[in-house]
CSV table of C-alpha atoms in Angstrom, one decimal:
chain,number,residue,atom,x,y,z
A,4,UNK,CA,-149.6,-158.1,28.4
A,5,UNK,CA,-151.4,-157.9,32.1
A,6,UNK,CA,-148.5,-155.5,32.8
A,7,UNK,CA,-149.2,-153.0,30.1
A,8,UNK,CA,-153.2,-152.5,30.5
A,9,UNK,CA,-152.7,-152.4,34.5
A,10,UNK,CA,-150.3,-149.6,33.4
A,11,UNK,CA,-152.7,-147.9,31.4
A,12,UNK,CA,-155.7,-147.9,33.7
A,13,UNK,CA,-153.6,-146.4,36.0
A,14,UNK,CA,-152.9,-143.3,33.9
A,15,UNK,CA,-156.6,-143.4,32.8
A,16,UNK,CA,-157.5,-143.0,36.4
A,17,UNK,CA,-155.2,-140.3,37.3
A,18,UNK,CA,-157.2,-138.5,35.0
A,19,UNK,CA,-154.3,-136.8,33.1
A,20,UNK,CA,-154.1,-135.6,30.0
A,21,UNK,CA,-150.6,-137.6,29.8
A,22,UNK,CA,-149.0,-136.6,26.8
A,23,UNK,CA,-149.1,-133.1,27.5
A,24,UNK,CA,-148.4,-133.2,31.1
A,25,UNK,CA,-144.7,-131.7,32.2
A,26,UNK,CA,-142.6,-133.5,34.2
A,27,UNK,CA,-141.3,-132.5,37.7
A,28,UNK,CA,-138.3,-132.0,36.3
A,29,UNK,CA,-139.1,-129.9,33.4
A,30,UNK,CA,-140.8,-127.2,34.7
A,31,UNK,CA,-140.0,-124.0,34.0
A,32,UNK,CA,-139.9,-121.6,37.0
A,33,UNK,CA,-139.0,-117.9,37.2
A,34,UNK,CA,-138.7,-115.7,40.3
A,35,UNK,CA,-140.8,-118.7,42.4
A,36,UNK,CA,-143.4,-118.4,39.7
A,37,UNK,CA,-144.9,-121.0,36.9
A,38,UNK,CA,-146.8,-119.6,34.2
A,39,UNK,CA,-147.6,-122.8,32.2
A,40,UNK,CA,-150.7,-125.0,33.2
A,41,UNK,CA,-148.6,-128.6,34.0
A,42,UNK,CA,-151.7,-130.6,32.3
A,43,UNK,CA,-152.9,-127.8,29.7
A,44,UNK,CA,-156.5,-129.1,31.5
A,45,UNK,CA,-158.3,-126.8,33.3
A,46,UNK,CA,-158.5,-127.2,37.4
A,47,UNK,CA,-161.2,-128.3,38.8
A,48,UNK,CA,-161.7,-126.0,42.7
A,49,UNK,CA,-164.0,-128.8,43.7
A,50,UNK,CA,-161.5,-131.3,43.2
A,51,UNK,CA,-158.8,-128.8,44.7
A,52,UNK,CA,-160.9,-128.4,47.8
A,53,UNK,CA,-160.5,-132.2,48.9
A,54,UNK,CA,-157.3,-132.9,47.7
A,55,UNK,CA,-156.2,-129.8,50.5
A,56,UNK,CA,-158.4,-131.6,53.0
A,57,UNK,CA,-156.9,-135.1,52.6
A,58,UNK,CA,-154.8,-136.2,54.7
A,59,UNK,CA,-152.8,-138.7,52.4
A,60,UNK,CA,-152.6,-135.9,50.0
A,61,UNK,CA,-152.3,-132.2,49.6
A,62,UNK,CA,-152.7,-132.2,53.8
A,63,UNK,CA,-153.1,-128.3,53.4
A,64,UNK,CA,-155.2,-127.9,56.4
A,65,UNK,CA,-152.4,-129.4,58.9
A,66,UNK,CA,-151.1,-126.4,58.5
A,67,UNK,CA,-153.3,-123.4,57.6
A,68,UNK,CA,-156.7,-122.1,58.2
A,69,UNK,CA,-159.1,-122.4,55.2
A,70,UNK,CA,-162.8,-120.9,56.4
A,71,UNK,CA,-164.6,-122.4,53.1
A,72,UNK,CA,-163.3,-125.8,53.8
A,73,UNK,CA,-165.5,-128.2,56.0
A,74,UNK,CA,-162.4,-130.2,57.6
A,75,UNK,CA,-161.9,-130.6,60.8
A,76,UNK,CA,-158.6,-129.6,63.3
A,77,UNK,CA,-157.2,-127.2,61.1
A,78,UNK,CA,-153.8,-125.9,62.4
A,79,UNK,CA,-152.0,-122.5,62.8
A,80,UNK,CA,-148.1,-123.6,61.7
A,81,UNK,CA,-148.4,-121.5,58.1
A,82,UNK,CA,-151.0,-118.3,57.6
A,83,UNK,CA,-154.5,-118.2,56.9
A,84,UNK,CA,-154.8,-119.3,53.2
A,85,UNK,CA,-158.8,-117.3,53.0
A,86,UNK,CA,-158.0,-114.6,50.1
A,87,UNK,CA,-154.8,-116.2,48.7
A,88,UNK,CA,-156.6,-115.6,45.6
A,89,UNK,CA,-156.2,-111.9,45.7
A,90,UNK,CA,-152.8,-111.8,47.5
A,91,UNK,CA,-150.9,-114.2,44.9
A,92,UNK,CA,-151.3,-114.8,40.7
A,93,UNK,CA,-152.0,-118.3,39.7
A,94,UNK,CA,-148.9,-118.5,38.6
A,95,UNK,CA,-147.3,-117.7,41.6
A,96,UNK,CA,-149.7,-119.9,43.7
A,97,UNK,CA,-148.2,-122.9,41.1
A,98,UNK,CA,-145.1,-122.2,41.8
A,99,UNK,CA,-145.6,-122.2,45.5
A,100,UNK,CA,-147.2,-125.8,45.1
A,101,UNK,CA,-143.9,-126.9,43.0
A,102,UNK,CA,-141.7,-125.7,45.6
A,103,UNK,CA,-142.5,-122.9,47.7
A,104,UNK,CA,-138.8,-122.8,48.9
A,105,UNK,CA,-138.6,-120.4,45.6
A,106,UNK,CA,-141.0,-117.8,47.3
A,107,UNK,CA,-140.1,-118.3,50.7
A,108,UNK,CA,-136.5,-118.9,51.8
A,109,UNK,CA,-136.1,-121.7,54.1
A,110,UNK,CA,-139.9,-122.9,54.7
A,111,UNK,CA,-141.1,-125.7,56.6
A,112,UNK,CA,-143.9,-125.7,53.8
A,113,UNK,CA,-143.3,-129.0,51.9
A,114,UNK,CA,-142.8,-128.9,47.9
A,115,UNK,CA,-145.6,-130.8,46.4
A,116,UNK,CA,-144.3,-131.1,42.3
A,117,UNK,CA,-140.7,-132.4,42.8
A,118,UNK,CA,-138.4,-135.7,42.6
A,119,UNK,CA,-135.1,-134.7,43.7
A,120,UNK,CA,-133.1,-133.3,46.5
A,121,UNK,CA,-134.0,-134.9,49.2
A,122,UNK,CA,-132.7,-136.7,52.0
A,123,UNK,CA,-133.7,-140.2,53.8
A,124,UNK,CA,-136.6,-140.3,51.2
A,125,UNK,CA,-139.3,-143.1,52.4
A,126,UNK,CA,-141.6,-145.3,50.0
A,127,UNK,CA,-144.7,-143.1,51.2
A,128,UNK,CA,-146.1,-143.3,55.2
A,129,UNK,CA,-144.6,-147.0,55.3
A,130,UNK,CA,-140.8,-145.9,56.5
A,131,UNK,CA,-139.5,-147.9,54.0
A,132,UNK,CA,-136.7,-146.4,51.6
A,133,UNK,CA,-138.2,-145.2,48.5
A,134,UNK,CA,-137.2,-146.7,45.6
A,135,UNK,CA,-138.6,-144.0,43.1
A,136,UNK,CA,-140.1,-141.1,44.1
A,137,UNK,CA,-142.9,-139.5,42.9
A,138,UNK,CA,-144.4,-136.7,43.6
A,139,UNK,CA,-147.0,-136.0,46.5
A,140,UNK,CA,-149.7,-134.5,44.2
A,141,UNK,CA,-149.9,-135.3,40.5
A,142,UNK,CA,-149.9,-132.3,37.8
A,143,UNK,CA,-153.8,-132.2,37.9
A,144,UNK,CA,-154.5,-132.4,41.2
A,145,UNK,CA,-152.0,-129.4,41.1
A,146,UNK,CA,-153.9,-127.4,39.1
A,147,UNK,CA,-157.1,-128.3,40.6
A,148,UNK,CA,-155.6,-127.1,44.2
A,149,UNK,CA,-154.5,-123.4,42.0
A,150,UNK,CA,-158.0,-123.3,40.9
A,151,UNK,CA,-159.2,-123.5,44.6
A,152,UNK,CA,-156.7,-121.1,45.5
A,153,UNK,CA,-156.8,-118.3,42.9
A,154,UNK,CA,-160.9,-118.9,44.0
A,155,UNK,CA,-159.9,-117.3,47.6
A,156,UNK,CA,-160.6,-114.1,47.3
A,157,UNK,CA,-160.7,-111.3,49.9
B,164,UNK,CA,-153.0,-156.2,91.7
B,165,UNK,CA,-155.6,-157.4,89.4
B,166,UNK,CA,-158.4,-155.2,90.8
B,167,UNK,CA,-155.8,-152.1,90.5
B,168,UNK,CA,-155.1,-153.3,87.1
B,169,UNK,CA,-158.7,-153.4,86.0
B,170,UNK,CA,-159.3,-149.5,87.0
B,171,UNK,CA,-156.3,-148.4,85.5
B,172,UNK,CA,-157.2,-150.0,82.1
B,173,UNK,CA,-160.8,-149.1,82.3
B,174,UNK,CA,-159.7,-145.5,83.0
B,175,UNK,CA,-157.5,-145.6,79.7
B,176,UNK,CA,-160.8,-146.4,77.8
B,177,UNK,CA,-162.9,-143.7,79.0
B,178,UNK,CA,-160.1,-140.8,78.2
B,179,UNK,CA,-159.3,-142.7,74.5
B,180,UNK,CA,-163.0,-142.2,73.9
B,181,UNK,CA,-163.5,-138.9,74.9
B,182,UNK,CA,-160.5,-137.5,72.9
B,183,UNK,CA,-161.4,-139.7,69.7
B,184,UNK,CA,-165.1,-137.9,69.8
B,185,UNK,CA,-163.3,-134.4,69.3
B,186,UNK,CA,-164.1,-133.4,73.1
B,187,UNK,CA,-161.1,-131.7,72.6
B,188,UNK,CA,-160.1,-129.5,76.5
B,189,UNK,CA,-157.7,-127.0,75.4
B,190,UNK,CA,-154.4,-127.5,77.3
B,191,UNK,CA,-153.9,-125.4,80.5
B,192,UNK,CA,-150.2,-124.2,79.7
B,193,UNK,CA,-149.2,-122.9,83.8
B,194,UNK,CA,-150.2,-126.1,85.0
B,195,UNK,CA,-148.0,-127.9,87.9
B,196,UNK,CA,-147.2,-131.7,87.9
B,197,UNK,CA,-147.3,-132.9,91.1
B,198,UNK,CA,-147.4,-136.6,91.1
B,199,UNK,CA,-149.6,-138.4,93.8
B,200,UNK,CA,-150.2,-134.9,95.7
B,201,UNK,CA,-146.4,-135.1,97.1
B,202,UNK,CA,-143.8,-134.8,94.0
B,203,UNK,CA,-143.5,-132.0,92.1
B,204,UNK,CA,-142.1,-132.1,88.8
B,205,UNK,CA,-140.5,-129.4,87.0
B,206,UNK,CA,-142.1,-129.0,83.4
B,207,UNK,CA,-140.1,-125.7,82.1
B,208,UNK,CA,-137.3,-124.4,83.0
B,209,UNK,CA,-134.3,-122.2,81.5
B,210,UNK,CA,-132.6,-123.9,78.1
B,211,UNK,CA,-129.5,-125.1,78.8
B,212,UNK,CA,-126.3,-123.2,77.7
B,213,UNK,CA,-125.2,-125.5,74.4
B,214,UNK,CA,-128.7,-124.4,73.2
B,215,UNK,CA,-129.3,-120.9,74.3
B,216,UNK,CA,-129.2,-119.4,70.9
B,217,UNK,CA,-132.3,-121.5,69.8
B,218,UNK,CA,-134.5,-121.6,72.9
B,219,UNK,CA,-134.7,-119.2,76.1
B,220,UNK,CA,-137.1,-122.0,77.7
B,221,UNK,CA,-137.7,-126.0,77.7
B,222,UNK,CA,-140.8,-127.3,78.3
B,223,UNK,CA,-142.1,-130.9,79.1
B,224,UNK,CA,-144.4,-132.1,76.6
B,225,UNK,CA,-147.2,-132.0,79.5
B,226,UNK,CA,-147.1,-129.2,79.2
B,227,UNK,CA,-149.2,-129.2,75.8
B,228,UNK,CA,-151.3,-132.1,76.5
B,229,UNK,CA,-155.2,-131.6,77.2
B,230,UNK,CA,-156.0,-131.3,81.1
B,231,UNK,CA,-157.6,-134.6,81.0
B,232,UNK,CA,-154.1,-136.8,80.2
B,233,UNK,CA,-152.3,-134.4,82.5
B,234,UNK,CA,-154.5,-135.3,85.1
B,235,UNK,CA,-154.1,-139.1,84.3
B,236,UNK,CA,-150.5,-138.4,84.7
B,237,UNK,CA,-150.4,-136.9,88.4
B,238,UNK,CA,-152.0,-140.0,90.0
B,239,UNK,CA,-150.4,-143.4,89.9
B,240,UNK,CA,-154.1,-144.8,89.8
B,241,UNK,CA,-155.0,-143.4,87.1
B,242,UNK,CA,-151.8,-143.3,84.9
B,243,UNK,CA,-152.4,-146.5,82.7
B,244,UNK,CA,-148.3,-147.0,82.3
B,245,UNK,CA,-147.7,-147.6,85.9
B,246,UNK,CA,-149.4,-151.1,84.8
B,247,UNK,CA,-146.2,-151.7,82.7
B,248,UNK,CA,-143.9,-150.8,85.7
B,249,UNK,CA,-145.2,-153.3,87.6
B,250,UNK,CA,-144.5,-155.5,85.2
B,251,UNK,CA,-140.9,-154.3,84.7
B,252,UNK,CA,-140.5,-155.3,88.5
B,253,UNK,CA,-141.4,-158.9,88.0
B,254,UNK,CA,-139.3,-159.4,85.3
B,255,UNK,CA,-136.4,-157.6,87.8
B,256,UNK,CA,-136.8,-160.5,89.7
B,257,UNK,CA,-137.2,-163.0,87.4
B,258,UNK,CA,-134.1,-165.7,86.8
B,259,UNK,CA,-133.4,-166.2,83.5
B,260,UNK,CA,-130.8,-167.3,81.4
B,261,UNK,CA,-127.1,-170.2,81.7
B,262,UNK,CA,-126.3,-167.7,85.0
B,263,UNK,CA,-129.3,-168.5,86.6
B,264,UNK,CA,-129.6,-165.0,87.8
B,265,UNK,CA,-132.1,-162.1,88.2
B,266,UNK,CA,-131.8,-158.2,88.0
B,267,UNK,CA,-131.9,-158.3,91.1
B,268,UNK,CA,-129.3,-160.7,92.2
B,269,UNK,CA,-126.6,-158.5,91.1
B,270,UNK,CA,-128.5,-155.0,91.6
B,271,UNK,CA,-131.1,-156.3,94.5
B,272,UNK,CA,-133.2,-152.8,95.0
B,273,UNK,CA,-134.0,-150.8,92.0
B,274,UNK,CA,-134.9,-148.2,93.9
B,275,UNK,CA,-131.3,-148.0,95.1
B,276,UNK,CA,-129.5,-149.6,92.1
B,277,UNK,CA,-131.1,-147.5,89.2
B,278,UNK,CA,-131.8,-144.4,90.7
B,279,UNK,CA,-130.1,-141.7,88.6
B,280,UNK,CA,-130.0,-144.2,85.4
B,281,UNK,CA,-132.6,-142.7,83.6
B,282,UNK,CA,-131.5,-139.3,84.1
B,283,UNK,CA,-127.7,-139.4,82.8
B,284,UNK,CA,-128.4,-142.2,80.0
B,285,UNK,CA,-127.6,-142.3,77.0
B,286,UNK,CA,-124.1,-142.8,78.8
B,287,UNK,CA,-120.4,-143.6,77.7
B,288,UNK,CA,-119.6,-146.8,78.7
B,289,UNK,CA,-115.9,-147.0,79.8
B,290,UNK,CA,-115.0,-150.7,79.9
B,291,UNK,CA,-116.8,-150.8,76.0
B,292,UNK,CA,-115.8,-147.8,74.6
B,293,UNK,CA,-119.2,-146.7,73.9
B,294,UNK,CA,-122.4,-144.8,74.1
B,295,UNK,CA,-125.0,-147.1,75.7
B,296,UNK,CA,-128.9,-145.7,75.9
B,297,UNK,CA,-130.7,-148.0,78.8
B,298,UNK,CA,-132.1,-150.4,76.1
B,299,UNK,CA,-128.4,-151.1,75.3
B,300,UNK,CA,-127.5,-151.8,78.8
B,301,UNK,CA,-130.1,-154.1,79.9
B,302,UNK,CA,-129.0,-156.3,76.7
B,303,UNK,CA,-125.4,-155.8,77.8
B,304,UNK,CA,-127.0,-157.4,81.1
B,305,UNK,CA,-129.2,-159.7,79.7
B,306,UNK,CA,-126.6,-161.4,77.6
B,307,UNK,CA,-122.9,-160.9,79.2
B,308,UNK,CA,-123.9,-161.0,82.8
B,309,UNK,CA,-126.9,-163.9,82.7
B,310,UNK,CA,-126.1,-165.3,79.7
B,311,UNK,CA,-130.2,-164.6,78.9
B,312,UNK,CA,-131.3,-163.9,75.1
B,313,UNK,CA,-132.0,-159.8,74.8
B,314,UNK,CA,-134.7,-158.5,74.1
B,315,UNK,CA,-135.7,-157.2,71.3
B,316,UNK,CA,-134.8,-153.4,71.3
B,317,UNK,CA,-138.2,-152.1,70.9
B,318,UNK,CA,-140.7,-154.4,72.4
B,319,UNK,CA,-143.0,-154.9,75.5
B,320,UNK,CA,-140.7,-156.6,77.9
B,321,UNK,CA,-138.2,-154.0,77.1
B,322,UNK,CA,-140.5,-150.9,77.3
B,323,UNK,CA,-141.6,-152.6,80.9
B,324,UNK,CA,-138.3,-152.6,81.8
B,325,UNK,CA,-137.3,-149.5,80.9
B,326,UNK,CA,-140.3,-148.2,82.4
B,327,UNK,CA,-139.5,-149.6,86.2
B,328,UNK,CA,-135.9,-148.4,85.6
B,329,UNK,CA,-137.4,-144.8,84.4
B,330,UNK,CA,-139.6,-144.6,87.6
B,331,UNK,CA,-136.7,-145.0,90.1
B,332,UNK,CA,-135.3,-141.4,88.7
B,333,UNK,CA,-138.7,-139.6,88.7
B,334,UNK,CA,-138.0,-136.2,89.2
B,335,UNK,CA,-134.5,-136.1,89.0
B,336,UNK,CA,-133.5,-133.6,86.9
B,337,UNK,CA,-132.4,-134.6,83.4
B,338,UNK,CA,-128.5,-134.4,83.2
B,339,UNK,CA,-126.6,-136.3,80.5
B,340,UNK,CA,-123.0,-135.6,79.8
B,341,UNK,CA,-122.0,-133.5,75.9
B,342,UNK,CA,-118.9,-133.4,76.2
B,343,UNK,CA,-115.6,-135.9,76.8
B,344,UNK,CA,-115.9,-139.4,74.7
B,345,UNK,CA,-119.8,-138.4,73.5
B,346,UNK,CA,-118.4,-135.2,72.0
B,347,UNK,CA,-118.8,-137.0,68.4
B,348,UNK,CA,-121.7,-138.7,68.7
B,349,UNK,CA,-123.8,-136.0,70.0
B,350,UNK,CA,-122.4,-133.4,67.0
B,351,UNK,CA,-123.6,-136.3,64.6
B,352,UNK,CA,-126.8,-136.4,67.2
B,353,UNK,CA,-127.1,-132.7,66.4
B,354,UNK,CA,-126.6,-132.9,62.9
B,355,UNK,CA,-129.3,-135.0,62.2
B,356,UNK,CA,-132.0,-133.4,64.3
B,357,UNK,CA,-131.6,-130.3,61.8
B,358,UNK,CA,-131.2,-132.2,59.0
B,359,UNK,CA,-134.8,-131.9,56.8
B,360,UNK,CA,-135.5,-135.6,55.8
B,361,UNK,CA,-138.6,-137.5,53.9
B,362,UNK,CA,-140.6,-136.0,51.2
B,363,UNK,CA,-142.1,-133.6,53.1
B,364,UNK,CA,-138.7,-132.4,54.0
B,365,UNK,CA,-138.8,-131.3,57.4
B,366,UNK,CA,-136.2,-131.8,60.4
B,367,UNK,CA,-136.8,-132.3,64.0
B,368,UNK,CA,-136.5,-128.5,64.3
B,369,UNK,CA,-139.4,-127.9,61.8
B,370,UNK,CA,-141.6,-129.0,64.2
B,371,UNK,CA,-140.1,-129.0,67.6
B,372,UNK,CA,-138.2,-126.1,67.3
B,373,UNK,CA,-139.6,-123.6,65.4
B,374,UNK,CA,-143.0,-124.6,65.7
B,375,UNK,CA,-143.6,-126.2,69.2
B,376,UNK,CA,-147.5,-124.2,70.7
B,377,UNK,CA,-148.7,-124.5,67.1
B,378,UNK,CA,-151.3,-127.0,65.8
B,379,UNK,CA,-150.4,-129.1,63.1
B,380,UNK,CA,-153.5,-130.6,62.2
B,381,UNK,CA,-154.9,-131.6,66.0
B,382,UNK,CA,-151.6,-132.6,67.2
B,383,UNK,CA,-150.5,-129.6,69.7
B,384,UNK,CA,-146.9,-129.6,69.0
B,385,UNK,CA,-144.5,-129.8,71.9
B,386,UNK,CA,-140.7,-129.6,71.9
B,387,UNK,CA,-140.1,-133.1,71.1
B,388,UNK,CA,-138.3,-133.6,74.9
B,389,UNK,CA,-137.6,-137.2,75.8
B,390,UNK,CA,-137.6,-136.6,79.7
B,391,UNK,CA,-141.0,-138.5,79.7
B,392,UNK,CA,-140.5,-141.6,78.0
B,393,UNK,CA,-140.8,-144.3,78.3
B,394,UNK,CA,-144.4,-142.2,77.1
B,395,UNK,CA,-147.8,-144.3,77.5
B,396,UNK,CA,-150.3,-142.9,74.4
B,397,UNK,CA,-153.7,-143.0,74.8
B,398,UNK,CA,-153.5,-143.2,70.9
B,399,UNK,CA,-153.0,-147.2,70.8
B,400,UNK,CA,-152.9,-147.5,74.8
B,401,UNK,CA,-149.2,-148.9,74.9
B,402,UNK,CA,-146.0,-147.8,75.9
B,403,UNK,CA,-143.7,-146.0,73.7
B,404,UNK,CA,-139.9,-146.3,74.0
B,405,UNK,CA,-137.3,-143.3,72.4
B,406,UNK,CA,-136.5,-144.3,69.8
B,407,UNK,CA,-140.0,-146.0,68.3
B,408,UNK,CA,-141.1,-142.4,69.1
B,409,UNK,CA,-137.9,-140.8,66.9
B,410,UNK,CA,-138.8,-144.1,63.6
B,411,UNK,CA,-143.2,-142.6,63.8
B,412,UNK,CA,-141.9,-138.9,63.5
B,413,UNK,CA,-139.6,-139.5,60.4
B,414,UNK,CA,-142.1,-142.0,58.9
B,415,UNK,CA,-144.6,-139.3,59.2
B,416,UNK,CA,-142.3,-136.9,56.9
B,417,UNK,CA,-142.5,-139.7,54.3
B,418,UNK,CA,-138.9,-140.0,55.2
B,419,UNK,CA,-136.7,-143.3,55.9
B,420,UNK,CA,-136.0,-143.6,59.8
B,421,UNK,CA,-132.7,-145.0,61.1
B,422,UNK,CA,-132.9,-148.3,62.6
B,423,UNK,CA,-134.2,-148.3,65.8
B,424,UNK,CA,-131.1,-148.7,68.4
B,425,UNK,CA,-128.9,-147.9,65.3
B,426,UNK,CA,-125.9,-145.8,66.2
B,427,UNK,CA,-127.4,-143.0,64.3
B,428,UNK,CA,-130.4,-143.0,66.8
B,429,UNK,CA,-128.6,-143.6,69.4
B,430,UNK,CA,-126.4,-140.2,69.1
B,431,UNK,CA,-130.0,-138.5,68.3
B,432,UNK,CA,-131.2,-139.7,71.6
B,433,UNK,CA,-128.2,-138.3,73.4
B,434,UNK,CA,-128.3,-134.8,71.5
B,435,UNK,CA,-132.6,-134.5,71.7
B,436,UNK,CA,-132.0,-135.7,75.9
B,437,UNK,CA,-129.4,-133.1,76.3
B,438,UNK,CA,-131.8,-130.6,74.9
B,439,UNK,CA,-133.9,-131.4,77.9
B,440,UNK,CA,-131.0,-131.2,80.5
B,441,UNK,CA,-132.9,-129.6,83.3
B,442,UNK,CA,-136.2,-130.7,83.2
B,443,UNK,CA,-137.3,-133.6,85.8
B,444,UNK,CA,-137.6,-137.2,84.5
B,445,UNK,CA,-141.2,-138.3,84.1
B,446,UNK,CA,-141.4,-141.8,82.9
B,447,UNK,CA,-143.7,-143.9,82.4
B,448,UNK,CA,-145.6,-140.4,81.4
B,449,UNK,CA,-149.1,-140.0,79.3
B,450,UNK,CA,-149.6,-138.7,76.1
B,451,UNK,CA,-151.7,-138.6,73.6
């Protein structure tokens, strides 16, 4: 009983749209692209911008230059992400997020939408095995960080 | 002792403080390390042969540390792990354990005794029919030859240890053995440094190979070399051994490290060492 509504505030809080949302494993990708929304709920860019910025999250900024975001130490290891917006679709910029390995053979840019295939896997920053893995970002905060993007433009 | 102590310590503050308020001093990359005014060390040289096809040049991690921890590092005074060296050498002399015996009654002089040790570890031990990284030998020590308990792998009294033995090799150039009996372990060493591991699915390459002069974040990423440790960080002002520096970096990828003094680590040690073959020991170094 205690088990069930902690389980349910949790998706409450996650803020997604549940039912509709597709699963890591289900999403349909072509040529390193995704067309379909993952939540069928609009992004929020606001929302995008600090899940980019945060460390324990997107982390976006470890590794690229965005001007438009205040955070601090950003680092040089990918490109500059200003006008993404005008450089990629949405749905490619999606895609990227789910695993960018589709776009670009070989990257040291992480995969941010998927369960499987990896090695040594730890319970998050604790070194700890994991003993179910989940995603780094959830399928909103997905499409928030597309909405940021596809906002970059030149 | 105490007063020296005191300084040292005090000094560590001061730098911790100025690098947590952001007053970041960009790293000066042609900078010498000459230790004390009198012992230079060399910080890049050519990549050795087994790696030529990946690097044309090695570099120290110094090398890509702000001007203000280099400086700490090229003046015993100021460098806040010659604190744990000291240390080291009272537990050298210290009897302990059923043989009622010291370090030193078997080895007397580190500065004889362990000079070279550093450099050419991890090591095949004959007589055991293994590879031994120093850790591993002063347990072999501690418990066959005075009958003392070990210590725990990674821990204080054996990063001071390590530290004093480091010290007696400073500036020796980095030379540990590929080939022979290692042969296998350094292949599996190999294998797992360009293995992408963790969540974020990255390899010791990732970073330290194809990325080393980039920023990740604030971190200024350096080739991942070993020749300094046992490394003091400014970071949480304590020494850091190997292979507590190997467990951060794969936590860090969301990954699941080995075991720290695992055989799997242990070959890593010997493969990321012999990537540094040719650059001078530095231990007890500073870092960030």
């Amino acid at each position: 009983m205690k088990l069930a509504l902690i389980t349910a505030a949790a998706f409450v809080t996650a803020g997604a749209a549940f039912a509709g949302e597709i699963a890591p494993k289900d999403v349909v990708m072509t040529e390193g692209a995704v067309e379909a929304s993952l939540t069928g709920v609009a992004g929020n860019a606001a929302e995008g911008g600090k899940v980019m910025a945060n460390r324990a999250q997107g982390n976006c900024v470890a590794c690229h230059e965005v001007s438009s975001l205040k955070a601090a130490f950003q680092g040089n290891v990918g490109p500059s992400l200003d006008g993404a917006g005008s450089r990629w679709s949405e749905a490619q910029l999606r895609g990227m997020l789910v695993n960018p390995k589709m776009t670009f053979e070989g990257t040291v840019m992480p995969a941010f939408y998927k369960v499987d295939g990896y090695t040594r896997p730890g319970d998050g920053y604790t070194g700890k095995a994991a003993t179910e893995i989940t995603p780094v970002l959830t399928a909103q905060q997905i499409e928030d960080v597309v909405a940021f993007l596809a906002a970059l433009k030149e | 002792m105490t007063k020296l102590t005191s300084i040292r310590t005090i000094a560590a503050l001061a730098f911790a403080g100025s690098i947590a308020l952001g007053g970041a001093v960009t790293a000066d990359e042609n900078a010498e390390l000459v230790i004390n005014g009198e012992l230079a060390l060399v910080t890049k040289t050519a990549a050795p042969d087994h790696l030529k096809d990946s690097l044309d040049e090695i570099y120290s991690g110094w090398v890509y540390r702000e001007t203000d921890t280099q400086a700490m590092q090229m003046d015993d005074f100021d460098n806040p792990g010659m604190v744990f060296v000291d240390l080291g050498m009272d537990a050298w002399n210290k009897v302990e354990g059923t043989e009622n015996k010291s370090c030193a009654s078997c080895h007397n002089d580190p500065a004889e005794s362990m000079k070279g040790v550093r450099a050419t570890y991890p090591k095949w031990n004959e007589a055991a029919g293994e590879l031994r990284t120093v850790e591993g030998q002063v347990n072999h020590c501690r418990t066959k030859n005075m009958g003392a308990e070990p210590y725990k792998y990674v821990s204080g009294d054996m990063a001071n240890m390590v530290a004093m033995i480091a010290v007696q090799s400073r500036g020796m150039p980095v030379n540990v053995a590929i080939d022979g009996p290692v042969k296998a372990a350094w292949e599996q060493g190999k294998e797992i440094y360009y293995t992408r591991t963790g969540v974020l699915d990255l390899s010791c390459a990732s970073c330290h190979e194809q990325n080393y002069g980039n920023y990740i974040r604030a971190d200024h990423l350096s080739q991942g070399q070993i020749n300094g440790f046992p490394a003091y960080r400014l970071k949480d002002a304590r020494l850091h051994q190997v292979q507590d520096r190997f467990w951060g970096c794969i936590r860090d990828v969301r990954g699941e490290p080995y075991d720290r003094g695992s055989p799997e680590f242990t070959a890593l040690e010997l493969y990321v060492a012999s990537r540094g073959n040719g650059l001078s020991v530095e231990g007890a170094s500073v870092r960030n």
